[in-house]
């Protein structure tokens, strides 16, 4: 089994189509088909189901895909290890959820000022998406809601965020009873912010009413301003907003108000000088972070 066959296999699996994979690889379709057939013959098992909508991985194909990702990543790391320079250069990709992303501009600016030969890519997403991106080596590291418990992941640093209720300024706010029958506006239905709010509500004898999910922070805050509902966000995020007109922030009680944001990476990730220096920049620019290189416990 050679590397070329695995690269073709991965392209077909990702595209879900022989023809699309051929286009992405700049191969003729018959060449891709022959290579997949060769791989299936070598392994003595079908790797794809063929159907009218394209192709999907069999259980054997899913297993091979897991190993293929690791093999190709190790190959890429081997190449980086050979050419990596003590002077950071090349590129890194960093992930962040929407709220943590507000911390990044000064960090990225300082980093690029020190290491102009490094190209930094930023991927914004939800926590579950970003954890998956880290596990698949799509990003070098990511800021996500924590803690993250996975045997393949290391938490590099932890920032304890204080949560706050974000309400329209027209609301006569008098504690939880003011919002207990209102709609919670949220980006991620399963986020830690919601869990902390539900615990606070439960202890006060209330329950969460309606929930409305949004795709963007702009849409969420716009609806808070319009009086459609309220939100739960880190106080640090609210404080850094350029425009706070139309909304107010009321911090949670200390008992319910702290949630960790963690910066994570794969345990087996090859640490290029560019990424090592980025982590050092994080530690310098985020003095409030607990910089202890915490490793998560096995899941």
Tab-separated table of C-alpha atoms in Angstrom:
chain	number	residue	atom	x	y	z
A	1	UNK	CA	0.000	0.000	0.000
A	2	UNK	CA	1.694	3.209	-1.103
A	3	UNK	CA	1.114	6.820	-0.094
A	4	UNK	CA	-0.275	7.713	-3.512
A	5	UNK	CA	-3.116	5.217	-3.121
A	6	UNK	CA	-3.973	6.607	0.308
A	7	UNK	CA	-4.070	10.180	-1.012
A	8	UNK	CA	-6.479	9.105	-3.761
A	9	UNK	CA	-8.560	7.194	-1.214
A	10	UNK	CA	-8.796	10.246	1.054
A	11	UNK	CA	-9.786	12.513	-1.836
A	12	UNK	CA	-12.583	10.159	-2.878
A	13	UNK	CA	-13.804	9.820	0.720
A	14	UNK	CA	-13.839	13.590	1.259
A	15	UNK	CA	-15.502	14.394	-2.082
A	16	UNK	CA	-18.000	11.511	-1.966
A	17	UNK	CA	-17.575	11.110	-5.702
A	18	UNK	CA	-15.035	9.564	-8.073
A	19	UNK	CA	-15.498	12.345	-10.622
A	20	UNK	CA	-15.112	15.163	-8.080
A	21	UNK	CA	-12.039	13.500	-6.597
A	22	UNK	CA	-10.538	13.197	-10.078
A	23	UNK	CA	-11.089	16.936	-10.631
A	24	UNK	CA	-9.506	17.878	-7.289
A	25	UNK	CA	-6.502	15.637	-7.962
A	26	UNK	CA	-6.268	16.642	-11.631
A	27	UNK	CA	-6.488	12.968	-12.646
A	28	UNK	CA	-8.649	11.295	-15.252
A	29	UNK	CA	-11.620	9.527	-13.704
A	30	UNK	CA	-10.563	6.081	-14.905
A	31	UNK	CA	-7.218	6.504	-13.112
A	32	UNK	CA	-8.955	7.238	-9.799
A	33	UNK	CA	-11.319	4.284	-10.259
A	34	UNK	CA	-8.397	1.954	-11.001
A	35	UNK	CA	-6.484	3.114	-7.918
A	36	UNK	CA	-9.462	2.582	-5.616
A	37	UNK	CA	-9.972	-0.882	-7.102
A	38	UNK	CA	-6.273	-1.626	-6.585
A	39	UNK	CA	-6.495	-0.581	-2.933
A	40	UNK	CA	-9.622	-2.677	-2.355
A	41	UNK	CA	-7.915	-5.686	-3.962
A	42	UNK	CA	-4.834	-5.231	-1.766
A	43	UNK	CA	-6.947	-5.056	1.380
A	44	UNK	CA	-9.396	-7.725	0.168
A	45	UNK	CA	-12.417	-5.684	1.262
A	46	UNK	CA	-14.720	-3.052	-0.268
A	47	UNK	CA	-14.008	0.452	0.977
A	48	UNK	CA	-16.995	2.264	-0.550
A	49	UNK	CA	-20.691	1.697	-1.115
A	50	UNK	CA	-21.665	2.717	-4.655
A	51	UNK	CA	-25.145	4.240	-5.067
A	52	UNK	CA	-27.038	6.734	-7.228
A	53	UNK	CA	-26.017	9.730	-5.091
A	54	UNK	CA	-22.313	8.900	-5.232
A	55	UNK	CA	-20.266	6.789	-2.848
A	56	UNK	CA	-19.943	6.478	0.929
A	57	UNK	CA	-17.442	4.703	3.134
A	58	UNK	CA	-18.050	1.174	4.339
A	59	UNK	CA	-17.136	0.334	7.947
A	60	UNK	CA	-13.764	-0.906	6.662
A	61	UNK	CA	-13.379	2.330	4.721
A	62	UNK	CA	-14.107	4.382	7.848
A	63	UNK	CA	-11.416	2.466	9.729
A	64	UNK	CA	-8.915	3.015	6.930
A	65	UNK	CA	-9.824	6.717	6.821
A	66	UNK	CA	-8.832	7.095	10.474
A	67	UNK	CA	-5.421	5.562	9.825
A	68	UNK	CA	-4.993	7.445	6.530
A	69	UNK	CA	-5.424	10.795	8.303
A	70	UNK	CA	-2.756	9.807	10.819
A	71	UNK	CA	-0.377	8.462	8.168
A	72	UNK	CA	-0.622	11.517	5.920
A	73	UNK	CA	-0.289	13.841	8.888
A	74	UNK	CA	2.851	11.989	10.035
A	75	UNK	CA	4.250	12.323	6.536
A	76	UNK	CA	3.581	16.066	6.608
A	77	UNK	CA	5.165	16.327	10.046
A	78	UNK	CA	8.237	14.435	8.840
A	79	UNK	CA	8.647	16.942	6.025
A	80	UNK	CA	8.222	19.847	8.466
A	81	UNK	CA	10.743	18.328	10.876
A	82	UNK	CA	13.343	18.196	8.138
A	83	UNK	CA	12.804	21.729	6.820
A	84	UNK	CA	11.693	23.500	10.025
A	85	UNK	CA	13.812	26.505	10.867
A	86	UNK	CA	14.623	27.997	14.282
A	87	UNK	CA	13.342	31.260	12.769
A	88	UNK	CA	9.538	30.872	12.586
A	89	UNK	CA	8.200	30.797	9.040
A	90	UNK	CA	5.560	28.985	7.018
A	91	UNK	CA	1.957	28.953	8.269
A	92	UNK	CA	-0.177	28.007	11.266
A	93	UNK	CA	-3.954	27.669	11.585
A	94	UNK	CA	-5.696	28.631	14.815
A	95	UNK	CA	-9.320	27.949	15.689
A	96	UNK	CA	-11.553	29.943	17.987
A	97	UNK	CA	-15.162	30.117	19.030
A	98	UNK	CA	-16.916	33.434	18.466
A	99	UNK	CA	-16.534	34.815	21.975
A	100	UNK	CA	-12.858	33.900	22.383
A	101	UNK	CA	-12.084	35.397	18.967
A	102	UNK	CA	-12.507	38.902	20.366
A	103	UNK	CA	-9.256	38.376	22.313
A	104	UNK	CA	-7.238	37.416	19.245
A	105	UNK	CA	-6.652	40.652	17.236
A	106	UNK	CA	-3.994	42.105	19.582
A	107	UNK	CA	-2.375	38.674	19.946
A	108	UNK	CA	-2.232	38.115	16.189
A	109	UNK	CA	-0.973	41.649	15.618
A	110	UNK	CA	1.858	41.228	18.144
A	111	UNK	CA	2.770	37.811	16.745
A	112	UNK	CA	2.865	38.991	13.122
A	113	UNK	CA	4.965	41.966	14.187
A	114	UNK	CA	7.585	39.609	15.657
A	115	UNK	CA	7.367	36.892	12.994
A	116	UNK	CA	6.334	38.447	9.672
A	117	UNK	CA	7.343	35.347	7.704
A	118	UNK	CA	4.581	33.280	9.332
A	119	UNK	CA	1.155	33.268	7.691
A	120	UNK	CA	-1.603	32.884	10.294
A	121	UNK	CA	-5.022	31.475	9.342
A	122	UNK	CA	-8.020	31.804	11.662
A	123	UNK	CA	-10.954	29.367	11.725
A	124	UNK	CA	-14.100	30.444	13.610
A	125	UNK	CA	-16.537	27.749	14.725
A	126	UNK	CA	-18.446	26.092	17.536
A	127	UNK	CA	-16.637	24.128	20.231
A	128	UNK	CA	-17.532	20.665	18.901
A	129	UNK	CA	-16.479	21.643	15.370
A	130	UNK	CA	-13.160	23.037	16.572
A	131	UNK	CA	-12.349	20.007	18.720
A	132	UNK	CA	-12.955	17.854	15.652
A	133	UNK	CA	-10.697	20.134	13.589
A	134	UNK	CA	-7.923	19.739	16.172
A	135	UNK	CA	-8.319	15.955	16.200
A	136	UNK	CA	-8.202	15.856	12.393
A	137	UNK	CA	-5.083	18.082	12.295
A	138	UNK	CA	-7.049	20.761	10.379
A	139	UNK	CA	-5.952	23.400	12.891
A	140	UNK	CA	-2.821	23.536	15.040
A	141	UNK	CA	-4.752	24.604	18.115
A	142	UNK	CA	-8.024	26.214	19.152
A	143	UNK	CA	-9.741	28.266	21.850
A	144	UNK	CA	-12.861	26.408	23.008
A	145	UNK	CA	-15.168	26.112	26.011
A	146	UNK	CA	-13.566	23.765	28.494
A	147	UNK	CA	-12.617	21.574	30.013
A	148	UNK	CA	-12.033	19.183	27.096
A	149	UNK	CA	-11.568	15.568	28.128
A	150	UNK	CA	-10.029	13.507	25.334
A	151	UNK	CA	-6.978	11.225	25.444
A	152	UNK	CA	-5.477	12.784	22.293
A	153	UNK	CA	-5.801	16.397	23.437
A	154	UNK	CA	-3.654	18.639	25.639
A	155	UNK	CA	-4.890	21.887	27.176
A	156	UNK	CA	-2.111	24.457	26.961
A	157	UNK	CA	-3.719	27.184	29.063
A	158	UNK	CA	-6.953	28.021	30.817
A	159	UNK	CA	-8.749	31.342	31.135
A	160	UNK	CA	-11.586	31.509	33.660
A	161	UNK	CA	-14.335	33.644	32.145
A	162	UNK	CA	-17.023	35.400	34.213
A	163	UNK	CA	-20.453	35.026	32.651
A	164	UNK	CA	-23.038	37.771	32.388
A	165	UNK	CA	-26.681	38.121	31.395
A	166	UNK	CA	-26.932	40.322	28.298
A	167	UNK	CA	-30.330	42.039	28.256
A	168	UNK	CA	-31.950	44.904	26.328
A	169	UNK	CA	-31.416	48.272	28.002
A	170	UNK	CA	-35.174	48.792	27.980
A	171	UNK	CA	-35.620	45.856	30.367
A	172	UNK	CA	-36.233	46.754	34.004
A	173	UNK	CA	-33.789	44.153	35.287
A	174	UNK	CA	-34.474	42.777	38.768
A	175	UNK	CA	-32.539	39.529	38.791
A	176	UNK	CA	-33.466	36.115	37.448
A	177	UNK	CA	-37.200	36.623	37.819
A	178	UNK	CA	-36.950	39.265	35.108
A	179	UNK	CA	-35.738	36.762	32.493
A	180	UNK	CA	-37.112	33.424	33.736
A	181	UNK	CA	-40.041	33.532	31.271
A	182	UNK	CA	-38.086	35.182	28.439
A	183	UNK	CA	-36.360	33.568	25.437
A	184	UNK	CA	-32.687	32.655	25.752
A	185	UNK	CA	-30.793	33.541	22.572
A	186	UNK	CA	-27.799	31.291	22.015
A	187	UNK	CA	-25.245	30.187	19.400
A	188	UNK	CA	-24.717	26.617	20.595
A	189	UNK	CA	-27.575	24.695	22.205
A	190	UNK	CA	-25.221	22.489	24.237
A	191	UNK	CA	-22.717	25.108	25.392
A	192	UNK	CA	-21.413	25.478	28.933
A	193	UNK	CA	-23.011	28.925	29.236
A	194	UNK	CA	-26.481	27.419	28.990
A	195	UNK	CA	-25.636	24.728	31.531
A	196	UNK	CA	-24.437	27.323	34.057
A	197	UNK	CA	-27.590	29.379	33.551
A	198	UNK	CA	-29.833	26.340	34.001
A	199	UNK	CA	-28.076	25.486	37.270
A	200	UNK	CA	-28.606	29.020	38.557
A	201	UNK	CA	-32.264	28.991	37.477
A	202	UNK	CA	-32.873	25.613	39.079
A	203	UNK	CA	-31.371	26.677	42.398
A	204	UNK	CA	-33.596	29.777	42.392
A	205	UNK	CA	-36.700	27.692	41.679
A	206	UNK	CA	-37.055	28.660	38.024
A	207	UNK	CA	-36.635	26.762	34.772
A	208	UNK	CA	-35.390	27.727	31.347
A	209	UNK	CA	-38.219	28.915	29.104
A	210	UNK	CA	-37.826	29.185	25.334
A	211	UNK	CA	-34.492	28.884	23.534
A	212	UNK	CA	-33.656	30.358	20.119
A	213	UNK	CA	-30.441	29.416	18.299
A	214	UNK	CA	-28.517	31.819	16.061
A	215	UNK	CA	-25.833	31.328	13.447
A	216	UNK	CA	-23.958	34.581	14.116
A	217	UNK	CA	-23.132	36.744	17.107
A	218	UNK	CA	-24.280	39.833	15.201
A	219	UNK	CA	-27.746	38.370	14.731
A	220	UNK	CA	-27.921	37.279	18.355
A	221	UNK	CA	-26.970	40.690	19.766
A	222	UNK	CA	-29.270	42.433	17.309
A	223	UNK	CA	-32.207	40.427	18.623
A	224	UNK	CA	-31.257	41.175	22.234
A	225	UNK	CA	-31.301	44.887	21.373
A	226	UNK	CA	-34.702	44.433	19.733
A	227	UNK	CA	-36.091	42.960	22.952
A	228	UNK	CA	-36.672	39.469	21.526
A	229	UNK	CA	-34.804	37.810	24.382
A	230	UNK	CA	-31.601	37.745	26.400
A	231	UNK	CA	-28.202	36.044	26.086
A	232	UNK	CA	-25.404	34.664	28.250
A	233	UNK	CA	-21.870	35.722	27.299
A	234	UNK	CA	-18.511	36.272	29.008
A	235	UNK	CA	-18.276	39.682	30.659
A	236	UNK	CA	-14.895	40.112	28.945
A	237	UNK	CA	-16.603	39.759	25.559
A	238	UNK	CA	-19.191	42.403	26.463
A	239	UNK	CA	-16.495	44.775	27.749
A	240	UNK	CA	-14.594	44.556	24.469
A	241	UNK	CA	-17.612	45.277	22.256
A	242	UNK	CA	-17.159	48.492	20.295
A	243	UNK	CA	-20.876	49.252	20.416
A	244	UNK	CA	-22.927	48.501	23.517
A	245	UNK	CA	-25.895	50.721	22.666
A	246	UNK	CA	-29.165	48.993	23.376
A	247	UNK	CA	-27.817	46.268	25.701
A	248	UNK	CA	-26.681	45.897	29.297
A	249	UNK	CA	-24.625	43.247	31.092
A	250	UNK	CA	-25.294	41.859	34.587
A	251	UNK	CA	-22.622	39.439	35.898
A	252	UNK	CA	-23.630	36.047	37.261
A	253	UNK	CA	-23.114	35.369	40.976
A	254	UNK	CA	-19.633	33.991	41.573
A	255	UNK	CA	-20.992	30.507	42.346
A	256	UNK	CA	-22.383	30.098	38.832
A	257	UNK	CA	-20.408	32.634	36.886
A	258	UNK	CA	-17.033	31.078	36.035
A	259	UNK	CA	-16.442	28.888	32.993
A	260	UNK	CA	-13.067	27.976	31.497
A	261	UNK	CA	-11.917	28.811	27.993
A	262	UNK	CA	-9.026	26.536	27.044
A	263	UNK	CA	-6.465	26.510	24.261
A	264	UNK	CA	-6.094	22.942	23.007
A	265	UNK	CA	-3.879	21.001	20.627
A	266	UNK	CA	-3.326	17.380	19.711
A	267	UNK	CA	-0.975	15.530	22.018
A	268	UNK	CA	1.006	14.126	19.070
A	269	UNK	CA	1.113	17.352	17.043
A	270	UNK	CA	4.556	18.191	15.695
A	271	UNK	CA	5.453	21.549	17.265
A	272	UNK	CA	6.979	23.725	14.591
A	273	UNK	CA	8.945	26.740	15.763
A	274	UNK	CA	6.153	28.941	14.369
A	275	UNK	CA	3.498	27.255	16.529
A	276	UNK	CA	5.731	27.090	19.605
A	277	UNK	CA	6.291	30.831	19.378
A	278	UNK	CA	2.551	31.400	18.933
A	279	UNK	CA	1.867	29.608	22.222
A	280	UNK	CA	4.555	31.710	23.894
A	281	UNK	CA	2.839	34.827	22.527
A	282	UNK	CA	-0.475	33.637	23.987
A	283	UNK	CA	1.118	33.295	27.399
A	284	UNK	CA	2.635	36.760	27.141
A	285	UNK	CA	-0.525	38.457	25.892
A	286	UNK	CA	-2.915	36.651	28.267
A	287	UNK	CA	-1.418	37.173	31.723
A	288	UNK	CA	-4.725	36.184	33.343
A	289	UNK	CA	-4.456	32.687	31.859
A	290	UNK	CA	-3.366	29.723	33.957
A	291	UNK	CA	-0.327	28.662	31.948
A	292	UNK	CA	0.261	25.206	33.278
A	293	UNK	CA	0.277	22.976	30.197
A	294	UNK	CA	-2.614	20.966	31.666
A	295	UNK	CA	-3.107	17.548	30.128
A	296	UNK	CA	-6.653	16.234	30.099
A	297	UNK	CA	-7.462	12.930	31.682
A	298	UNK	CA	-8.192	9.935	29.504
A	299	UNK	CA	-11.784	9.741	28.312
